[in-house]
Backbone as ProteinMPNN parsed JSONL, in Angstrom:
{"seq_chain_A": "MKEENEIYLLVSRLPNRGFIEHLKQNDSYSGFFDNGRKKSTGMGDYLKGRGVTEVAVCGVAADFCVYYTANDALDLGFKSSIIERASKPIDVKRYESVKADFQLKGGSII", "coords_chain_A": {"N_chain_A": [[-18.081, -2.8, 4.408], [-16.541, -4.722, 6.864], [-17.965, -6.099, 9.769], [-17.02, -6.282, 13.243], [-17.86, -8.698, 14.423], [-18.037, -10.573, 12.415], [-17.14, -13.312, 10.367], [-15.166, -14.252, 7.715], [-14.73, -16.713, 5.33], [-12.349, -18.297, 3.262], [-12.752, -20.468, 0.76], [-12.013, -23.052, -1.454], [-13.597, -23.34, -4.592], [-14.608, -26.011, -5.626], [-15.853, -28.261, -8.141], [-19.107, -29.609, -7.549], [-18.946, -29.353, -4.8], [-19.998, -28.091, -1.718], [-19.949, -24.868, -0.146], [-19.239, -22.365, 2.336], [-19.465, -18.965, 2.464], [-19.69, -16.86, 4.252], [-19.956, -16.292, 7.67], [-21.681, -15.472, 10.655], [-20.638, -14.457, 13.871], [-21.269, -16.699, 16.498], [-22.48, -17.758, 19.616], [-21.386, -20.61, 20.399], [-20.522, -24.052, 20.77], [-21.067, -25.942, 18.979], [-21.385, -26.83, 15.525], [-23.934, -26.864, 14.627], [-25.961, -25.807, 16.346], [-26.747, -23.066, 18.623], [-25.293, -22.472, 21.909], [-27.378, -22.809, 23.753], [-29.055, -24.399, 22.37], [-31.228, -23.281, 21.125], [-31.264, -21.869, 18.78], [-30.776, -22.691, 15.437], [-27.907, -23.148, 13.386], [-28.274, -23.495, 10.772], [-26.772, -25.29, 9.418], [-27.43, -28.055, 9.501], [-29.773, -28.266, 7.878], [-28.669, -27.284, 5.527], [-26.741, -29.274, 4.871], [-28.391, -31.596, 4.711], [-30.042, -30.8, 2.636], [-28.374, -31.126, 0.517], [-28.079, -33.774, 0.286], [-26.367, -35.024, 2.066], [-25.454, -37.558, 4.319], [-23.728, -38.431, 6.19], [-21.414, -37.349, 8.646], [-18.175, -36.323, 9.438], [-16.077, -35.272, 11.979], [-13.477, -33.111, 13.109], [-10.783, -31.537, 14.971], [-9.887, -28.812, 17.194], [-11.441, -27.986, 20.05], [-11.405, -31.3, 21.037], [-12.965, -32.24, 23.141], [-14.943, -30.394, 23.423], [-15.908, -28.422, 21.111], [-15.63, -30.22, 18.887], [-16.825, -32.569, 19.911], [-19.484, -31.599, 20.603], [-20.436, -30.761, 18.095], [-20.308, -33.173, 16.599], [-22.015, -34.767, 18.155], [-24.445, -33.344, 17.986], [-24.867, -33.718, 15.28], [-25.489, -36.452, 15.241], [-27.931, -36.33, 16.681], [-29.453, -35.022, 14.802], [-29.847, -36.932, 12.937], [-27.785, -37.718, 11.265], [-25.181, -40.004, 10.269], [-22.457, -40.144, 12.332], [-19.073, -39.285, 13.011], [-16.018, -38.977, 14.885], [-12.901, -37.819, 14.055], [-10.256, -38.989, 15.406], [-7.394, -38.859, 15.341], [-6.974, -36.451, 14.177], [-7.742, -34.58, 15.949], [-7.726, -32.727, 19.048], [-7.987, -32.785, 22.5], [-8.848, -30.462, 25.153], [-9.036, -31.157, 27.817], [-8.085, -34.211, 28.777], [-9.293, -36.219, 30.383], [-11.973, -35.388, 30.447], [-12.515, -35.608, 27.742], [-12.335, -38.407, 27.355], [-14.615, -39.164, 28.752], [-16.765, -37.825, 27.354], [-16.369, -38.952, 24.88], [-16.985, -41.656, 25.321], [-19.72, -41.355, 25.895], [-20.619, -40.363, 23.435], [-20.115, -42.577, 21.767], [-21.85, -44.445, 22.928], [-24.249, -43.38, 22.11], [-24.248, -44.034, 19.484], [-22.352, -42.927, 17.837], [-19.191, -42.924, 16.065], [-15.669, -43.465, 16.52], [-12.996, -42.63, 14.64]], "CA_chain_A": [[-17.214, -2.788, 5.574], [-16.732, -5.896, 7.717], [-18.21, -5.845, 11.185], [-16.121, -7.028, 14.136], [-18.347, -10.027, 14.765], [-18.234, -11.38, 11.228], [-16.019, -14.146, 9.959], [-15.202, -14.568, 6.291], [-13.924, -17.886, 5.019], [-11.931, -18.503, 1.879], [-12.863, -21.892, 0.491], [-11.927, -23.29, -2.901], [-14.894, -23.675, -5.191], [-14.451, -27.205, -6.443], [-17.135, -28.753, -8.663], [-19.902, -30.498, -6.695], [-18.615, -29.157, -3.382], [-20.657, -26.957, -1.1], [-19.046, -23.999, 0.596], [-19.846, -21.271, 3.086], [-18.642, -17.779, 2.255], [-19.812, -15.87, 5.309], [-20.584, -16.732, 8.911], [-21.708, -14.49, 11.737], [-20.187, -15.032, 15.132], [-22.367, -17.314, 17.24], [-22.035, -18.331, 20.877], [-21.673, -22.023, 20.213], [-19.494, -25.073, 20.616], [-21.533, -26.835, 17.916], [-21.597, -26.271, 14.197], [-25.341, -26.993, 14.275], [-26.852, -25.032, 17.21], [-26.108, -22.222, 19.633], [-25.06, -23.226, 23.151], [-28.653, -23.13, 24.395], [-29.798, -25.222, 21.409], [-32.461, -22.581, 20.766], [-31.142, -21.401, 17.399], [-30.009, -23.519, 14.512], [-26.989, -22.406, 12.516], [-28.661, -23.774, 9.395], [-25.871, -26.285, 8.831], [-28.138, -29.324, 9.318], [-30.606, -28.152, 6.683], [-27.756, -27.111, 4.396], [-26.186, -30.584, 4.527], [-29.477, -32.483, 4.282], [-30.496, -30.325, 1.33], [-27.418, -31.571, -0.488], [-28.032, -35.228, 0.316], [-25.337, -35.538, 2.975], [-25.999, -38.443, 5.352], [-22.662, -38.768, 7.134], [-20.572, -36.221, 9.032], [-16.949, -36.653, 10.175], [-15.678, -34.017, 12.619], [-12.161, -33.107, 13.737], [-10.299, -30.211, 15.32], [-9.628, -28.432, 18.576], [-11.104, -28.901, 21.107], [-12.16, -32.548, 20.872], [-13.909, -32.422, 24.252], [-15.98, -29.358, 23.371], [-16.429, -28.123, 19.774], [-15.714, -31.43, 18.07], [-17.848, -33.427, 20.519], [-20.837, -31.047, 20.478], [-20.823, -30.797, 16.685], [-20.546, -34.575, 16.228], [-23.189, -35.219, 18.903], [-25.624, -32.733, 17.37], [-25.068, -34.398, 13.993], [-26.245, -37.674, 15.566], [-29.295, -35.945, 17.046], [-30.148, -34.599, 13.587], [-30.047, -38.088, 12.072], [-26.617, -38.048, 10.452], [-24.169, -40.922, 10.777], [-21.467, -39.17, 12.795], [-17.786, -39.798, 13.475], [-14.956, -38.061, 15.302], [-11.59, -38.247, 13.539], [-9.466, -38.812, 16.628], [-5.997, -38.488, 15.081], [-6.962, -35.07, 13.691], [-8.386, -33.788, 16.995], [-6.959, -32.578, 20.289], [-8.825, -32.299, 23.607], [-8.284, -29.56, 26.158], [-8.975, -31.96, 29.039], [-8.093, -35.608, 28.331], [-10.294, -36.98, 31.15], [-13.299, -34.992, 29.949], [-12.657, -36.184, 26.404], [-12.639, -39.834, 27.5], [-16.002, -39.256, 29.198], [-17.694, -37.462, 26.279], [-16.166, -39.926, 23.804], [-17.785, -42.827, 25.693], [-21.121, -40.949, 25.723], [-20.837, -40.273, 21.992], [-20.168, -43.94, 21.233], [-23.093, -45.062, 23.42], [-25.348, -42.835, 21.31], [-24.148, -44.539, 18.119], [-21.273, -42.285, 17.098], [-17.976, -43.727, 15.956], [-14.365, -42.813, 16.615], [-12.166, -43.163, 13.55]], "C_chain_A": [[-17.55, -3.996, 6.451], [-16.996, -5.45, 9.149], [-17.27, -6.71, 12.009], [-16.547, -8.463, 14.335], [-18.612, -10.897, 13.543], [-16.956, -12.124, 10.873], [-16.198, -14.445, 8.476], [-14.25, -15.725, 6.025], [-13.566, -17.9, 3.542], [-11.9, -19.998, 1.643], [-12.79, -22.084, -1.02], [-13.277, -23.754, -3.415], [-14.715, -24.833, -6.166], [-15.812, -27.655, -6.959], [-17.791, -29.719, -7.675], [-19.532, -30.418, -5.222], [-19.381, -27.942, -2.879], [-19.632, -26.101, -0.392], [-19.854, -22.93, 1.311], [-18.933, -20.076, 2.918], [-18.628, -16.866, 3.472], [-20.539, -16.454, 6.514], [-20.626, -15.567, 9.88], [-21.29, -15.187, 13.007], [-21.401, -15.515, 15.92], [-21.793, -17.941, 18.495], [-22.351, -19.823, 20.848], [-20.417, -22.87, 20.174], [-19.826, -25.98, 19.436], [-21.634, -26.102, 16.586], [-23.068, -26.259, 13.801], [-26.294, -26.103, 15.087], [-26.051, -24.081, 18.086], [-25.992, -23.024, 20.925], [-26.34, -23.591, 23.883], [-29.53, -24.05, 23.55], [-31.145, -24.607, 21.045], [-32.454, -22.147, 19.308], [-30.274, -22.365, 16.596], [-29.061, -22.626, 13.719], [-27.384, -22.556, 11.054], [-27.819, -24.861, 8.74], [-26.571, -27.623, 8.586], [-28.988, -29.317, 8.064], [-29.757, -28.027, 5.423], [-27.23, -28.468, 3.925], [-27.259, -31.535, 4.014], [-29.996, -32.098, 2.903], [-29.581, -30.735, 0.193], [-27.216, -33.083, -0.453], [-26.966, -35.828, 1.205], [-26.003, -36.38, 4.053], [-24.986, -38.764, 6.442], [-21.777, -37.547, 7.375], [-19.369, -36.759, 9.806], [-16.365, -35.337, 10.676], [-14.284, -34.167, 13.221], [-11.8, -31.684, 14.121], [-9.958, -30.07, 16.778], [-10.879, -27.698, 19.026], [-12.025, -30.121, 21.043], [-13.223, -32.73, 21.939], [-14.997, -31.357, 24.298], [-16.525, -29.226, 21.946], [-16.625, -29.372, 18.922], [-16.825, -32.329, 18.603], [-19.26, -32.879, 20.298], [-21.31, -31.047, 19.032], [-21.156, -32.221, 16.255], [-21.798, -35.116, 16.908], [-24.473, -34.633, 18.321], [-25.91, -33.345, 16.004], [-25.85, -35.697, 14.197], [-27.704, -37.345, 15.844], [-30.123, -35.533, 15.829], [-30.312, -35.734, 12.573], [-28.897, -38.424, 11.137], [-25.857, -39.205, 11.082], [-22.993, -40.009, 11.123], [-20.226, -39.841, 13.364], [-16.9, -38.657, 13.947], [-13.648, -38.635, 14.777], [-10.568, -37.96, 14.639], [-8.038, -38.336, 16.356], [-5.855, -37.066, 14.555], [-7.613, -34.126, 14.694], [-7.533, -33.76, 18.244], [-7.885, -32.053, 21.377], [-8.087, -31.269, 24.46], [-8.046, -30.337, 27.441], [-9.145, -33.432, 28.647], [-9.143, -36.427, 29.071], [-11.709, -36.65, 30.68], [-13.536, -35.621, 28.573], [-13.001, -37.675, 26.48], [-14.096, -40.033, 27.89], [-16.981, -38.943, 28.059], [-17.563, -38.413, 25.091], [-16.997, -41.188, 24.081], [-19.275, -42.542, 25.496], [-21.482, -40.93, 24.237], [-20.972, -41.664, 21.365], [-21.429, -44.669, 21.693], [-24.297, -44.61, 22.607], [-25.292, -43.286, 19.852], [-23.084, -43.877, 17.267], [-20.049, -43.178, 17.037], [-16.735, -42.845, 16.05], [-13.499, -43.447, 15.536], [-10.786, -42.542, 13.59]], "O_chain_A": [[-18.719, -4.252, 6.74], [-16.34, -4.547, 9.668], [-16.783, -7.739, 11.54], [-15.705, -9.358, 14.409], [-19.354, -11.875, 13.641], [-15.847, -11.623, 11.059], [-17.278, -14.849, 8.045], [-13.096, -15.703, 6.453], [-14.381, -17.556, 2.686], [-11.11, -20.713, 2.259], [-13.437, -21.357, -1.775], [-14.001, -24.479, -2.733], [-14.677, -24.639, -7.381], [-16.823, -27.453, -6.286], [-17.118, -30.538, -7.048], [-19.796, -31.36, -4.475], [-19.41, -26.898, -3.53], [-18.544, -26.579, -0.072], [-20.991, -22.63, 0.945], [-17.739, -20.167, 3.202], [-17.642, -16.163, 3.699], [-21.614, -17.039, 6.379], [-19.699, -14.759, 9.919], [-21.559, -16.373, 13.195], [-22.422, -14.832, 15.998], [-20.743, -18.583, 18.451], [-23.445, -20.245, 21.223], [-19.39, -22.47, 19.625], [-18.961, -26.707, 18.948], [-21.932, -24.908, 16.537], [-23.423, -25.71, 12.758], [-27.331, -25.687, 14.569], [-24.846, -24.251, 18.274], [-26.529, -24.128, 21.025], [-26.372, -24.606, 24.578], [-30.621, -24.434, 23.971], [-32.088, -25.318, 20.698], [-33.506, -22.065, 18.673], [-29.199, -22.784, 17.025], [-29.387, -21.477, 13.42], [-26.886, -21.829, 10.195], [-28.122, -25.302, 7.631], [-26.326, -28.262, 7.563], [-28.934, -30.256, 7.271], [-30.086, -28.595, 4.381], [-27.267, -28.777, 2.734], [-27.064, -32.205, 3.0], [-30.346, -32.962, 2.099], [-29.977, -30.693, -0.971], [-26.298, -33.609, -1.082], [-26.684, -37.023, 1.11], [-27.004, -35.966, 4.636], [-25.34, -39.304, 7.49], [-21.436, -36.812, 6.449], [-19.53, -37.562, 10.725], [-16.18, -34.398, 9.902], [-13.947, -35.214, 13.773], [-12.428, -30.732, 13.658], [-9.767, -31.048, 17.5], [-11.308, -26.793, 18.31], [-13.248, -29.995, 20.999], [-14.274, -33.313, 21.672], [-15.887, -31.427, 25.145], [-17.521, -29.87, 21.615], [-17.677, -29.551, 18.308], [-17.669, -32.798, 17.84], [-20.141, -33.614, 19.853], [-22.484, -31.313, 18.774], [-22.182, -32.449, 15.614], [-22.563, -35.855, 16.288], [-25.472, -35.337, 18.179], [-27.07, -33.475, 15.613], [-26.759, -36.009, 13.428], [-28.607, -37.993, 15.314], [-31.346, -35.678, 15.825], [-30.849, -35.528, 11.484], [-29.02, -39.321, 10.302], [-25.885, -39.372, 12.302], [-22.579, -39.193, 10.3], [-20.31, -40.827, 14.096], [-17.012, -37.525, 13.477], [-13.327, -39.797, 15.024], [-10.083, -36.837, 14.78], [-7.529, -37.485, 17.086], [-4.747, -36.532, 14.492], [-7.992, -33.008, 14.345], [-6.718, -34.653, 18.475], [-8.502, -31.001, 21.211], [-6.857, -31.221, 24.477], [-7.001, -30.205, 28.078], [-10.228, -33.846, 28.233], [-9.821, -37.251, 28.457], [-12.543, -37.543, 30.535], [-14.63, -36.105, 28.284], [-13.867, -38.147, 25.744], [-14.744, -40.966, 27.416], [-17.919, -39.705, 27.823], [-18.536, -38.653, 24.376], [-17.636, -41.723, 23.175], [-20.008, -43.39, 24.987], [-22.536, -41.428, 23.842], [-21.846, -41.89, 20.529], [-22.015, -45.432, 20.924], [-25.254, -45.365, 22.434], [-26.183, -42.96, 19.068], [-22.925, -44.223, 16.097], [-19.887, -44.081, 17.858], [-16.751, -41.662, 15.711], [-13.295, -44.661, 15.526], [-9.941, -42.861, 12.754]]}, "name": "protein", "num_of_chains": 1, "seq": "MKEENEIYLLVSRLPNRGFIEHLKQNDSYSGFFDNGRKKSTGMGDYLKGRGVTEVAVCGVAADFCVYYTANDALDLGFKSSIIERASKPIDVKRYESVKADFQLKGGSII"}
């Protein structure tokens, strides 16, 4: 029986592709850490364990989830990019600010 706070993803199982079958709900804007950055989601270790060195992030909301995930990827040593044409901010002014911060830290906007 599925619990309310569980999310199940359907992902095609292509050869040489990693996938996640089950995620528990987590209070987080980032794919790598909870909002307090106290708990890791395990995604960083998962990617590094498979030899991934570069992360490209897109989605909604560019000024929150996309930014925090891409920024945490930088902090974990990944080359990190935001795919701007595939992302949408909630607040355009905030996005311009966090985008500048992200680029100053070495992230790229593609």
